[in-house]
Amino acid sequence: MLAFFLCLFAGTLARATTVEPLALEDLVKRAHHIVSGKVRNSRTYWSADRALILTSYALEIDESIKGRPPRAFELTTIGGKIGDLELHVSGMPSFAKDENVIVFTESSGPYEVVIGLGQGKFTLENGEVFNDVTGLSFPNGRPAKPMKLPIEIFKRQIRTILTR
């Protein structure tokens, strides 16, 4: 797990994090949980070995599309600010209090993390969902492209993939 975090951290030096491109089908198949909910609060803290700053976000789940998430659902990202120290990982999703989201997650050790960094976090606004892939690049050198769809079409596509 530490190797995973260190690889992500190393990518920040170039101001872009190189990741595998993930289509919606990839996100659905790899996710342990796909949930829709509202961000309630966050906390920023040091990792147990004090090597990384982490931020955890509490999500109030409105709908579980895949999996059976725990009642107290918490997502963790690398990065945040503690005092004068700030850690930023390009492409890492961030969340705002009261933000409505759909997230595709998996377990990484004791943490629940978003799959594919910004590729796996979708914000819900005005009847649409969209992800923010700023700061991500792909091994083929192409820039990441955001996805934007009406919410109902997005959920229908997810459910169609789940039935295959």
CSV table of C-alpha atoms in Angstrom, one decimal:
chain,number,residue,atom,x,y,z
A,1,MET,CA,0.0,0.0,0.0
A,2,LEU,CA,2.8,2.4,0.8
A,3,ALA,CA,4.2,1.8,-2.7
A,4,PHE,CA,0.9,2.8,-4.2
A,5,PHE,CA,0.9,6.1,-2.2
A,6,LEU,CA,4.6,6.8,-3.0
A,7,CYS,CA,3.9,6.3,-6.8
A,8,LEU,CA,1.1,8.8,-6.6
A,9,PHE,CA,3.2,11.2,-4.6
A,10,ALA,CA,6.1,10.9,-7.1
A,11,GLY,CA,3.7,11.9,-9.9
A,12,THR,CA,3.0,15.2,-8.3
A,13,LEU,CA,6.5,16.4,-9.2
A,14,ALA,CA,5.6,16.6,-12.8
A,15,ARG,CA,2.2,18.3,-12.0
A,16,ALA,CA,0.3,15.4,-13.5
A,17,THR,CA,-0.3,12.0,-12.3
A,18,THR,CA,-0.2,9.2,-14.9
A,19,VAL,CA,-3.0,6.7,-14.5
A,20,GLU,CA,-4.7,4.0,-16.5
A,21,PRO,CA,-7.6,5.4,-18.5
A,22,LEU,CA,-10.8,4.0,-17.2
A,23,ALA,CA,-14.1,3.9,-19.2
A,24,LEU,CA,-17.4,3.7,-17.3
A,25,GLU,CA,-17.4,0.0,-17.8
A,26,ASP,CA,-14.0,-0.3,-16.1
A,27,LEU,CA,-15.1,1.8,-13.2
A,28,VAL,CA,-18.2,-0.3,-12.7
A,29,LYS,CA,-16.4,-3.6,-12.9
A,30,ARG,CA,-13.5,-2.6,-10.6
A,31,ALA,CA,-15.6,-0.9,-7.9
A,32,HIS,CA,-16.4,-2.6,-4.7
A,33,HIS,CA,-19.0,0.1,-4.0
A,34,ILE,CA,-20.8,2.6,-6.2
A,35,VAL,CA,-22.7,5.0,-4.0
A,36,SER,CA,-24.6,8.3,-4.4
A,37,GLY,CA,-24.5,10.6,-1.4
A,38,LYS,CA,-23.7,13.9,0.2
A,39,VAL,CA,-20.4,14.9,1.8
A,40,ARG,CA,-21.0,15.7,5.5
A,41,ASN,CA,-17.6,16.5,6.9
A,42,SER,CA,-13.9,15.9,6.5
A,43,ARG,CA,-10.8,15.5,8.7
A,44,THR,CA,-7.2,15.9,7.7
A,45,TYR,CA,-4.5,13.9,9.6
A,46,TRP,CA,-1.1,12.3,9.3
A,47,SER,CA,-0.8,8.7,8.2
A,48,ALA,CA,0.3,6.3,11.0
A,49,ASP,CA,4.0,6.5,9.9
A,50,ARG,CA,3.7,10.4,9.5
A,51,ALA,CA,4.9,10.1,5.9
A,52,LEU,CA,1.7,11.4,4.3
A,53,ILE,CA,-1.1,13.8,4.9
A,54,LEU,CA,-4.5,12.2,4.4
A,55,THR,CA,-8.0,13.5,4.3
A,56,SER,CA,-11.1,11.4,5.1
A,57,TYR,CA,-14.6,12.5,4.0
A,58,ALA,CA,-17.8,11.2,5.7
A,59,LEU,CA,-20.5,10.4,3.2
A,60,GLU,CA,-24.2,10.2,3.9
A,61,ILE,CA,-25.4,7.6,1.4
A,62,ASP,CA,-28.6,8.3,-0.5
A,63,GLU,CA,-28.3,5.2,-2.7
A,64,SER,CA,-26.1,2.2,-3.0
A,65,ILE,CA,-25.8,1.2,-6.7
A,66,LYS,CA,-23.3,-1.6,-6.2
A,67,GLY,CA,-22.2,-3.3,-3.0
A,68,ARG,CA,-23.3,-3.0,0.6
A,69,PRO,CA,-21.3,-0.1,2.0
A,70,PRO,CA,-21.0,0.3,5.8
A,71,ARG,CA,-23.5,2.7,7.5
A,72,ALA,CA,-20.6,5.1,8.3
A,73,PHE,CA,-19.0,5.4,4.9
A,74,GLU,CA,-15.7,7.2,4.8
A,75,LEU,CA,-13.5,7.9,1.7
A,76,THR,CA,-9.8,8.7,2.1
A,77,THR,CA,-7.6,10.7,-0.2
A,78,ILE,CA,-3.9,11.5,-0.1
A,79,GLY,CA,-3.3,15.2,0.5
A,80,GLY,CA,-4.5,18.1,2.6
A,81,LYS,CA,-3.2,20.8,4.9
A,82,ILE,CA,-2.0,20.5,8.4
A,83,GLY,CA,-0.7,23.8,9.8
A,84,ASP,CA,1.8,25.2,7.3
A,85,LEU,CA,2.3,21.9,5.5
A,86,GLU,CA,0.3,21.0,2.5
A,87,LEU,CA,0.4,17.9,0.3
A,88,HIS,CA,-1.2,18.1,-3.1
A,89,VAL,CA,-1.5,15.1,-5.5
A,90,SER,CA,-2.4,16.1,-9.1
A,91,GLY,CA,-5.6,14.4,-10.2
A,92,MET,CA,-6.6,13.4,-6.7
A,93,PRO,CA,-10.3,14.1,-6.1
A,94,SER,CA,-11.3,16.6,-3.5
A,95,PHE,CA,-14.7,16.9,-1.9
A,96,ALA,CA,-16.7,19.9,-0.5
A,97,LYS,CA,-19.1,19.9,2.4
A,98,ASP,CA,-22.6,19.2,1.3
A,99,GLU,CA,-21.4,18.3,-2.2
A,100,ASN,CA,-23.6,15.6,-3.9
A,101,VAL,CA,-21.5,12.9,-5.5
A,102,ILE,CA,-21.5,9.4,-7.1
A,103,VAL,CA,-18.2,7.6,-6.3
A,104,PHE,CA,-16.7,4.4,-7.5
A,105,THR,CA,-14.6,3.0,-4.7
A,106,GLU,CA,-12.4,0.1,-3.6
A,107,SER,CA,-10.5,-0.9,-0.5
A,108,SER,CA,-6.8,-0.1,-0.2
A,109,GLY,CA,-5.7,-1.6,3.1
A,110,PRO,CA,-7.8,0.1,5.8
A,111,TYR,CA,-8.9,2.9,3.5
A,112,GLU,CA,-11.8,3.2,1.1
A,113,VAL,CA,-10.5,5.1,-2.0
A,114,VAL,CA,-11.9,6.4,-5.2
A,115,ILE,CA,-10.9,4.3,-8.3
A,116,GLY,CA,-8.8,6.1,-10.9
A,117,LEU,CA,-8.4,9.3,-8.9
A,118,GLY,CA,-10.6,12.0,-10.4
A,119,GLN,CA,-12.0,9.5,-13.0
A,120,GLY,CA,-14.1,7.8,-10.3
A,121,LYS,CA,-15.7,10.8,-8.6
A,122,PHE,CA,-18.7,12.4,-10.1
A,123,THR,CA,-20.4,15.6,-8.9
A,124,LEU,CA,-24.1,15.9,-9.2
A,125,GLU,CA,-25.4,19.3,-10.3
A,126,ASN,CA,-28.4,20.5,-12.2
A,127,GLY,CA,-29.5,17.1,-13.2
A,128,GLU,CA,-26.1,16.1,-14.6
A,129,VAL,CA,-23.0,14.2,-13.3
A,130,PHE,CA,-19.5,15.1,-14.3
A,131,ASN,CA,-16.0,14.2,-13.2
A,132,ASP,CA,-12.9,16.4,-12.9
A,133,VAL,CA,-9.8,14.8,-14.4
A,134,THR,CA,-7.6,17.9,-14.2
A,135,GLY,CA,-4.0,16.9,-13.4
A,136,LEU,CA,-4.3,13.4,-14.9
A,137,SER,CA,-2.5,12.0,-17.9
A,138,PHE,CA,-2.4,8.6,-19.5
A,139,PRO,CA,0.6,6.4,-20.4
A,140,ASN,CA,-0.1,7.1,-24.2
A,141,GLY,CA,0.5,10.8,-23.5
A,142,ARG,CA,-3.1,11.8,-24.2
A,143,PRO,CA,-4.8,14.1,-21.7
A,144,ALA,CA,-7.7,12.8,-19.6
A,145,LYS,CA,-11.1,13.9,-20.8
A,146,PRO,CA,-13.9,14.5,-18.4
A,147,MET,CA,-17.2,12.7,-18.6
A,148,LYS,CA,-20.6,14.6,-18.4
A,149,LEU,CA,-24.1,13.0,-18.6
A,150,PRO,CA,-27.6,13.5,-17.4
A,151,ILE,CA,-27.9,11.7,-14.0
A,152,GLU,CA,-30.6,9.2,-15.1
A,153,ILE,CA,-28.7,8.2,-18.3
A,154,PHE,CA,-25.5,7.7,-16.2
A,155,LYS,CA,-27.3,5.5,-13.6
A,156,ARG,CA,-29.0,3.5,-16.4
A,157,GLN,CA,-25.6,2.9,-18.0
A,158,ILE,CA,-24.2,1.7,-14.7
A,159,ARG,CA,-27.1,-0.7,-14.1
A,160,THR,CA,-26.9,-2.0,-17.7
A,161,ILE,CA,-23.2,-2.8,-17.1
A,162,LEU,CA,-24.0,-4.5,-13.8
A,163,THR,CA,-26.5,-6.9,-15.5
A,164,ARG,CA,-24.0,-8.1,-18.1
